[in-house]
Short mmCIF file of C-alpha atoms in Angstrom, two decimals:
data_model
loop_
_atom_site.label_atom_id
_atom_site.label_comp_id
_atom_site.label_asym_id
_atom_site.label_seq_id
_atom_site.Cartn_x
_atom_site.Cartn_y
_atom_site.Cartn_z
CA MET A 1 -123.78 -62.83 -159.91
CA VAL A 2 -120.16 -64.01 -160.27
CA GLU A 3 -119.13 -64.52 -163.89
CA LYS A 4 -118.24 -68.07 -164.91
CA MET A 5 -114.54 -68.55 -165.55
CA ASP A 6 -113.00 -70.29 -168.53
CA LEU A 7 -110.33 -71.84 -166.30
CA LEU A 8 -109.61 -72.17 -162.59
CA LEU A 9 -106.16 -73.11 -161.33
CA VAL A 10 -106.56 -74.34 -157.77
CA GLY A 11 -104.18 -75.47 -155.05
CA GLY A 12 -101.19 -73.51 -156.27
CA HIS A 13 -98.53 -71.42 -154.54
CA VAL A 14 -98.56 -68.04 -156.27
CA LEU A 15 -95.18 -66.31 -156.43
CA ASP A 16 -95.54 -62.89 -158.04
CA PRO A 17 -92.81 -60.34 -157.30
CA TYR A 18 -94.82 -57.56 -158.97
CA THR A 19 -97.73 -57.77 -156.50
CA GLY A 20 -95.74 -59.29 -153.64
CA ARG A 21 -98.00 -62.33 -153.45
CA ASP A 22 -96.22 -65.38 -152.07
CA GLY A 23 -98.69 -67.99 -150.85
CA ARG A 24 -101.67 -70.19 -151.60
CA TYR A 25 -104.12 -68.69 -154.07
CA ASP A 26 -106.54 -70.00 -156.67
CA ILE A 27 -106.55 -68.18 -160.01
CA GLY A 28 -109.54 -67.51 -162.26
CA ILE A 29 -108.97 -66.91 -165.96
CA LYS A 30 -111.46 -65.62 -168.52
CA GLY A 31 -110.96 -64.39 -172.08
CA GLY A 32 -107.21 -64.91 -171.88
CA ARG A 33 -106.88 -62.61 -168.86
CA VAL A 34 -106.51 -63.08 -165.12
CA ALA A 35 -110.02 -62.46 -163.78
CA GLY A 36 -109.43 -63.03 -160.08
CA LEU A 37 -107.16 -64.37 -157.35
CA TYR A 38 -108.76 -66.08 -154.37
CA PRO A 39 -107.08 -67.07 -151.09
CA GLY A 40 -106.74 -70.84 -150.86
CA GLY A 41 -109.78 -72.58 -149.38
CA GLY A 42 -112.22 -69.78 -150.16
CA ILE A 43 -115.43 -69.83 -152.20
CA LEU A 44 -114.69 -70.03 -155.91
CA PRO A 45 -116.68 -69.09 -159.00
CA ALA A 46 -117.87 -71.72 -161.46
CA ALA A 47 -115.52 -72.58 -164.31
CA ALA A 48 -115.59 -74.51 -167.57
CA GLU A 49 -112.32 -76.21 -166.60
CA VAL A 50 -110.63 -76.71 -163.24
CA ILE A 51 -107.01 -77.82 -162.85
CA ASP A 52 -105.54 -78.76 -159.48
CA VAL A 53 -101.86 -77.81 -159.57
CA ASP A 54 -101.24 -79.78 -156.37
CA GLY A 55 -99.10 -77.31 -154.47
CA ASP A 56 -96.81 -76.37 -157.37
CA TYR A 57 -95.67 -72.80 -157.82
CA LEU A 58 -97.51 -70.50 -160.22
CA SER A 59 -95.65 -67.39 -161.31
CA PRO A 60 -96.22 -64.89 -164.10
CA GLY A 61 -95.07 -66.43 -167.36
CA TRP A 62 -91.30 -66.44 -167.62
CA ILE A 63 -89.67 -63.97 -170.01
CA ASP A 64 -86.32 -64.54 -171.72
CA LEU A 65 -84.98 -61.20 -172.95
CA HIS A 66 -82.21 -62.68 -175.10
CA VAL A 67 -82.58 -65.55 -177.58
CA HIS A 68 -81.94 -66.12 -181.30
CA VAL A 69 -84.89 -67.76 -183.05
CA ALA A 70 -84.93 -66.35 -186.58
CA ASP A 71 -85.38 -69.01 -189.24
CA GLY A 72 -82.47 -68.58 -191.65
CA ALA A 73 -80.19 -66.60 -189.36
CA VAL A 74 -76.68 -67.92 -188.79
CA ILE A 75 -77.44 -69.22 -185.30
CA GLY A 76 -81.24 -69.48 -185.14
CA ILE A 77 -83.20 -72.11 -183.17
CA ASP A 78 -86.90 -72.99 -183.08
CA ALA A 79 -88.88 -70.49 -180.98
CA ASP A 80 -91.13 -72.96 -179.14
CA THR A 81 -88.17 -75.24 -178.35
CA VAL A 82 -86.72 -72.51 -176.12
CA GLY A 83 -90.12 -71.00 -175.33
CA VAL A 84 -93.26 -72.73 -174.11
CA ARG A 85 -91.65 -76.19 -174.18
CA GLN A 86 -89.21 -74.96 -171.52
CA GLY A 87 -91.75 -73.03 -169.45
CA VAL A 88 -91.09 -69.66 -171.08
CA THR A 89 -94.13 -67.76 -172.35
CA THR A 90 -92.32 -64.75 -173.87
CA ILE A 91 -88.99 -64.63 -175.69
CA VAL A 92 -87.23 -61.68 -177.26
CA ASP A 93 -85.07 -62.30 -180.29
CA ALA A 94 -81.94 -60.23 -179.77
CA GLY A 95 -80.96 -58.80 -183.12
CA SER A 96 -81.11 -61.82 -185.39
CA THR A 97 -83.03 -59.65 -187.83
CA GLY A 98 -82.60 -56.10 -189.07
CA SER A 99 -84.76 -53.88 -191.24
CA ARG A 100 -84.20 -56.02 -194.36
CA THR A 101 -84.83 -59.40 -192.74
CA PHE A 102 -87.49 -58.59 -190.13
CA PRO A 103 -90.54 -59.00 -192.44
CA GLY A 104 -89.62 -62.65 -193.04
CA PHE A 105 -89.21 -63.13 -189.27
CA VAL A 106 -92.79 -61.97 -188.75
CA GLU A 107 -94.07 -64.37 -191.42
CA HIS A 108 -92.08 -67.46 -190.46
CA VAL A 109 -91.66 -67.15 -186.68
CA ILE A 110 -93.70 -64.51 -184.87
CA SER A 111 -96.98 -65.39 -186.59
CA LYS A 112 -96.55 -69.17 -186.15
CA ALA A 113 -95.05 -69.71 -182.68
CA LYS A 114 -97.15 -70.65 -179.66
CA THR A 115 -94.66 -68.64 -177.61
CA ARG A 116 -95.01 -64.85 -177.62
CA VAL A 117 -92.07 -63.72 -179.76
CA LEU A 118 -90.83 -60.13 -179.53
CA ALA A 119 -87.73 -58.54 -181.03
CA TRP A 120 -84.79 -56.28 -180.41
CA LEU A 121 -84.31 -55.13 -184.02
CA ASN A 122 -80.68 -55.18 -185.14
CA VAL A 123 -79.45 -51.73 -186.10
CA SER A 124 -77.84 -53.32 -189.17
CA ARG A 125 -80.17 -54.19 -192.05
CA ALA A 126 -79.28 -57.88 -192.39
CA GLY A 127 -79.09 -58.65 -188.70
CA LEU A 128 -77.29 -62.00 -188.37
CA PHE A 129 -78.30 -63.36 -191.78
CA ASP A 130 -75.07 -62.44 -193.61
CA GLY A 131 -72.53 -63.34 -190.94
CA LEU A 132 -71.51 -62.07 -187.52
CA SER A 133 -69.70 -58.81 -188.35
CA GLU A 134 -72.77 -56.73 -189.08
CA LEU A 135 -71.32 -53.39 -187.91
CA ALA A 136 -68.12 -53.55 -189.96
CA ASP A 137 -69.94 -51.58 -192.68
CA LEU A 138 -72.01 -48.75 -191.23
CA SER A 139 -73.70 -48.09 -194.57
CA GLU A 140 -75.82 -51.14 -193.65
CA ILE A 141 -77.69 -49.00 -191.11
CA ASP A 142 -80.97 -47.77 -192.60
CA GLU A 143 -82.43 -45.22 -190.21
CA GLU A 144 -85.60 -44.47 -192.15
CA GLU A 145 -86.63 -48.11 -192.62
CA THR A 146 -85.75 -48.99 -189.01
CA LEU A 147 -87.94 -46.17 -187.73
CA ARG A 148 -90.81 -47.24 -190.01
CA LEU A 149 -90.68 -50.84 -188.84
CA ILE A 150 -90.60 -49.86 -185.17
CA ALA A 151 -93.60 -47.57 -185.65
CA GLU A 152 -95.59 -50.29 -187.42
CA ASN A 153 -94.69 -53.35 -185.34
CA ALA A 154 -95.53 -53.54 -181.64
CA SER A 155 -93.44 -56.72 -181.42
CA ILE A 156 -90.28 -54.62 -181.80
CA ARG A 157 -89.37 -53.41 -178.32
CA GLY A 158 -86.05 -51.72 -179.03
CA ILE A 159 -82.80 -51.82 -180.99
CA LYS A 160 -80.01 -54.39 -180.66
CA VAL A 161 -76.37 -53.33 -181.01
CA ARG A 162 -73.42 -55.70 -180.66
CA MET A 163 -70.32 -53.98 -179.29
CA SER A 164 -67.39 -56.41 -179.57
CA SER A 165 -64.31 -56.47 -181.77
CA SER A 166 -65.41 -59.25 -184.14
CA VAL A 167 -68.65 -57.38 -184.85
CA VAL A 168 -67.48 -53.78 -185.25
CA LYS A 169 -64.04 -54.43 -186.80
CA GLY A 170 -62.74 -50.85 -187.07
CA THR A 171 -65.92 -48.86 -186.44
CA ASP A 172 -65.62 -48.78 -182.61
CA VAL A 173 -68.75 -47.27 -180.96
CA GLU A 174 -70.08 -45.44 -184.02
CA GLY A 175 -72.75 -48.08 -184.62
CA LEU A 176 -73.99 -47.56 -181.07
CA ARG A 177 -74.04 -43.78 -181.54
CA ARG A 178 -76.24 -44.20 -184.61
CA ALA A 179 -78.45 -46.72 -182.83
CA LYS A 180 -78.95 -44.29 -179.96
CA THR A 181 -79.99 -41.57 -182.41
CA ILE A 182 -82.57 -43.87 -183.98
CA ALA A 183 -83.77 -45.15 -180.60
CA ALA A 184 -84.27 -41.60 -179.34
CA LYS A 185 -86.45 -40.77 -182.33
CA ALA A 186 -88.44 -44.00 -181.91
CA GLU A 187 -88.59 -43.61 -178.10
CA VAL A 188 -87.33 -47.15 -177.47
CA PRO A 189 -84.30 -48.51 -175.56
CA VAL A 190 -81.15 -50.08 -176.95
CA PHE A 191 -80.09 -53.59 -175.96
CA VAL A 192 -76.30 -53.76 -176.08
CA HIS A 193 -74.10 -56.86 -176.36
CA ILE A 194 -70.63 -56.43 -174.83
CA GLY A 195 -67.61 -58.69 -175.27
CA ASN A 196 -64.03 -58.55 -176.47
CA GLN A 197 -62.51 -55.08 -176.79
CA PRO A 198 -62.56 -52.82 -178.70
CA PRO A 199 -64.83 -50.99 -178.09
CA LYS A 200 -63.98 -50.34 -174.46
CA LEU A 201 -66.84 -51.06 -172.10
CA THR A 202 -66.33 -47.66 -170.49
CA ASP A 203 -66.94 -45.95 -173.84
CA VAL A 204 -70.08 -48.04 -174.41
CA LEU A 205 -71.48 -47.29 -170.96
CA ASP A 206 -70.96 -43.55 -171.34
CA LEU A 207 -73.40 -43.56 -174.29
CA LEU A 208 -76.26 -45.31 -172.49
CA GLY A 209 -79.20 -43.83 -170.64
CA ALA A 210 -82.33 -44.71 -168.71
CA GLY A 211 -84.05 -47.85 -169.99
CA ASP A 212 -81.11 -49.14 -172.02
CA VAL A 213 -79.82 -52.66 -171.30
CA VAL A 214 -76.32 -54.13 -171.21
CA THR A 215 -76.28 -57.89 -171.79
CA HIS A 216 -73.40 -60.35 -171.09
CA ILE A 217 -72.50 -58.23 -168.07
CA PHE A 218 -70.68 -61.11 -166.33
CA HIS A 219 -68.52 -62.32 -169.20
CA GLY A 220 -65.03 -63.33 -168.10
CA LYS A 221 -63.09 -61.61 -170.88
CA PRO A 222 -60.67 -58.71 -170.35
CA GLY A 223 -62.29 -55.32 -170.00
CA GLY A 224 -65.41 -56.46 -168.16
CA CYS A 225 -67.55 -54.93 -165.43
CA LEU A 226 -64.74 -54.82 -162.84
CA ASN A 227 -61.50 -52.86 -163.08
CA GLU A 228 -57.96 -54.11 -162.43
CA ARG A 229 -58.54 -53.74 -158.67
CA GLU A 230 -61.67 -55.92 -158.98
CA GLU A 231 -63.89 -52.94 -158.21
CA ILE A 232 -67.09 -52.07 -160.07
CA LEU A 233 -66.25 -49.73 -162.93
CA PRO A 234 -67.13 -46.12 -162.01
CA GLN A 235 -68.71 -45.77 -165.45
CA LEU A 236 -70.95 -48.75 -164.69
CA GLN A 237 -71.94 -47.31 -161.34
CA ALA A 238 -72.82 -44.04 -163.08
CA ALA A 239 -74.81 -45.89 -165.76
CA LEU A 240 -76.79 -47.77 -163.12
CA ARG A 241 -77.61 -44.47 -161.41
CA ARG A 242 -78.89 -43.16 -164.76
CA GLY A 243 -81.29 -46.11 -165.00
CA VAL A 244 -79.35 -48.50 -167.25
CA TYR A 245 -80.25 -52.17 -166.68
CA ILE A 246 -77.84 -55.11 -166.62
CA ASP A 247 -78.74 -58.52 -168.04
CA LEU A 248 -77.00 -61.87 -167.68
CA GLY A 249 -77.14 -63.15 -171.29
CA HIS A 250 -75.48 -66.52 -170.56
CA GLY A 251 -74.52 -67.56 -174.09
CA THR A 252 -71.62 -69.69 -175.25
CA GLU A 253 -68.85 -67.36 -174.05
CA SER A 254 -70.53 -64.83 -171.79
CA CYS A 255 -71.20 -66.27 -168.33
CA SER A 256 -68.31 -66.63 -165.88
CA PHE A 257 -69.03 -68.05 -162.44
CA HIS A 258 -65.81 -66.44 -161.19
CA ARG A 259 -66.88 -63.00 -162.45
CA MET A 260 -70.36 -63.44 -161.00
CA ARG A 261 -68.93 -64.27 -157.58
CA GLN A 262 -66.62 -61.26 -157.71
CA ALA A 263 -69.46 -58.96 -158.72
CA HIS A 264 -71.89 -60.35 -156.15
CA ALA A 265 -69.31 -59.81 -153.40
CA ARG A 266 -69.33 -56.12 -154.37
CA GLY A 267 -73.12 -55.88 -154.43
CA LEU A 268 -73.51 -56.03 -158.21
CA MET A 269 -76.45 -58.24 -159.23
CA VAL A 270 -78.22 -58.60 -162.55
CA ASP A 271 -81.59 -56.99 -163.11
CA THR A 272 -82.64 -59.74 -165.51
CA ILE A 273 -81.66 -63.33 -166.25
CA SER A 274 -81.56 -64.36 -169.92
CA THR A 275 -80.03 -67.22 -171.85
CA ASP A 276 -78.78 -66.06 -175.27
CA LEU A 277 -79.95 -69.48 -176.44
CA TYR A 278 -79.28 -70.44 -180.05
CA SER A 279 -78.46 -73.52 -182.09
CA ARG A 280 -74.83 -73.80 -180.99
CA ASN A 281 -75.34 -73.64 -177.20
CA TYR A 282 -78.69 -75.37 -176.72
CA GLU A 283 -77.16 -78.72 -175.77
CA ALA A 284 -74.39 -77.08 -173.69
CA PRO A 285 -73.55 -74.98 -171.81
CA VAL A 286 -76.87 -73.06 -171.65
CA ARG A 287 -79.70 -75.59 -172.16
CA SER A 288 -82.66 -73.55 -170.86
CA LEU A 289 -83.82 -70.53 -168.90
CA SER A 290 -84.60 -72.75 -165.89
CA ASP A 291 -81.03 -74.11 -165.92
CA THR A 292 -79.70 -70.56 -166.06
CA MET A 293 -81.92 -69.57 -163.14
CA GLU A 294 -80.66 -72.57 -161.18
CA LYS A 295 -77.07 -71.45 -161.77
CA CYS A 296 -77.93 -68.05 -160.36
CA MET A 297 -79.49 -69.71 -157.30
CA ALA A 298 -76.40 -71.86 -156.85
CA LEU A 299 -74.41 -68.61 -156.75
CA GLY A 300 -76.56 -67.08 -154.03
CA MET A 301 -79.68 -65.55 -155.59
CA THR A 302 -82.93 -66.43 -153.85
CA LEU A 303 -85.95 -68.00 -155.54
CA HIS A 304 -87.83 -64.72 -155.24
CA GLU A 305 -84.93 -62.85 -156.87
CA VAL A 306 -84.63 -65.18 -159.84
CA ILE A 307 -88.39 -65.15 -160.45
CA ALA A 308 -88.39 -61.34 -160.39
CA ALA A 309 -85.50 -61.41 -162.89
CA VAL A 310 -87.59 -63.38 -165.41
CA THR A 311 -90.99 -61.76 -164.81
CA ALA A 312 -91.54 -58.26 -163.40
CA ARG A 313 -88.17 -56.77 -164.33
CA PRO A 314 -88.01 -57.87 -167.98
CA ALA A 315 -91.64 -56.85 -168.39
CA ALA A 316 -90.71 -53.37 -167.12
CA ILE A 317 -87.80 -53.17 -169.57
CA LEU A 318 -90.18 -54.13 -172.39
CA SER A 319 -92.77 -51.60 -171.14
CA MET A 320 -95.25 -54.50 -170.93
CA PRO A 321 -96.38 -54.84 -167.27
CA GLN A 322 -99.40 -56.83 -168.42
CA ILE A 323 -97.18 -59.90 -168.99
CA GLY A 324 -95.07 -59.59 -165.87
CA SER A 325 -97.67 -59.89 -163.15
CA LEU A 326 -100.65 -61.89 -161.92
CA ARG A 327 -103.29 -59.33 -161.12
CA ALA A 328 -106.82 -58.81 -162.32
CA GLY A 329 -106.75 -57.76 -165.96
CA SER A 330 -103.21 -58.93 -166.74
CA VAL A 331 -102.60 -61.33 -169.61
CA ALA A 332 -103.04 -64.93 -168.40
CA ASP A 333 -99.47 -66.05 -169.00
CA LEU A 334 -98.28 -68.33 -166.18
CA THR A 335 -95.48 -70.77 -165.56
CA ARG A 336 -96.08 -73.79 -163.33
CA PHE A 337 -93.03 -75.26 -161.61
CA ALA A 338 -91.82 -77.11 -158.53
CA VAL A 339 -88.73 -76.44 -156.45
CA CYS A 340 -86.88 -79.69 -155.77
CA ASP A 341 -84.09 -80.34 -153.30
CA GLU A 342 -81.56 -81.95 -155.60
CA VAL A 343 -77.80 -81.69 -156.01
CA ARG A 344 -76.74 -80.85 -159.55
CA GLU A 345 -73.52 -79.81 -161.23
CA TYR A 346 -73.50 -76.78 -163.50
CA VAL A 347 -70.96 -75.53 -166.04
CA ASP A 348 -70.35 -71.97 -167.20
CA ALA A 349 -68.96 -70.56 -170.44
CA GLU A 350 -65.39 -71.15 -169.24
CA ASP A 351 -65.95 -74.84 -168.37
CA CYS A 352 -65.85 -74.06 -164.64
CA ARG A 353 -68.18 -76.17 -162.50
CA ILE A 354 -70.25 -75.57 -159.38
CA CYS A 355 -72.86 -77.56 -157.47
CA GLY A 356 -76.35 -76.34 -156.71
CA HIS A 357 -78.82 -77.79 -154.25
CA GLN A 358 -82.18 -76.82 -155.73
CA THR A 359 -83.68 -77.36 -159.16
CA LEU A 360 -86.72 -75.89 -160.89
CA ALA A 361 -88.94 -78.57 -162.42
CA VAL A 362 -91.15 -76.91 -165.03
CA LYS A 363 -94.59 -78.55 -165.22
CA GLY A 364 -96.27 -76.43 -167.88
CA VAL A 365 -97.47 -73.00 -168.94
CA VAL A 366 -100.64 -71.08 -169.52
CA ARG A 367 -100.33 -68.82 -172.54
CA GLU A 368 -103.11 -66.23 -172.83
CA GLY A 369 -105.44 -68.62 -171.02
CA SER A 370 -104.51 -71.74 -173.01
CA VAL A 371 -102.87 -74.57 -171.07
CA THR A 372 -99.73 -76.29 -172.34
CA LEU A 373 -98.58 -79.25 -170.24
CA LEU A 374 -95.02 -80.47 -170.61
#
């Protein structure tokens, strides 16, 4: 006898890069998990609730690897505003909190949000609560407490380190060295912000290994991912061979259409698409993960590529394949959206503008089996 489902989503176009499914399927959900996928038009089990998604796309729930949603941090924004309300089922706060401020983040944000909220724990104790130069004083790194928190909190997926001149002041890459030592002991990756030199990007890359992530890879500032001959840095090529991932991390100052075009022409594409959304860039230039995905499509990425960059790949980085796929037993996190033929203008972090010809209209999400319609 076929078990009765809690929810059936029928008439949808499943797009799941993890399994390779790209076509009409109905999806059965029970107990917050995907219980079955059925080719469109087949015999279906009974269900307490049936929703016809009317030909819209259903993908694994979108994941944004880089946001700032800590209540009380310098640049924090509400988690659900940039999460489920924008079609994103999982967000990862990128270093807003450190070992001193993380407990309050659990109480005020993680435990209350409808969106799944994870964290890259800042290597500095305060995170971004006491300003934006958290690595100017390396005595603010507390290895013992950082290791304890990582061991006790599954929501912490790695360590955030910001490697740009305004953050490190005179400490260069020493904060990253210490973060790597802690990360090795905790067996987690580091998530590294890059920007204005110093430190040099080449020095940062040389310290990274398999599973680590570089965000803001396509910023347009001097000392970026291409050398003076507009070739991919040899150190970056070596890092990619070692298994280092590269992430977009749009942000206020960290997404250059010109740099993206240059990199794409040389075969360099991001592994993951993230927003770096926070209070100061929510209205412009970032807006949402879907807007950021549309920008990537306008610059040549396919729909399948952008969906992979917000589902299967970030889930792999987080070591959480259960949220990056639609297969029997995976967590029932889904994003419902339509692809619309529509001309739109987009702006990057340098006020450059391009036109795209397709938009992603988010219709709603399922979060651990619970439906949220937008």
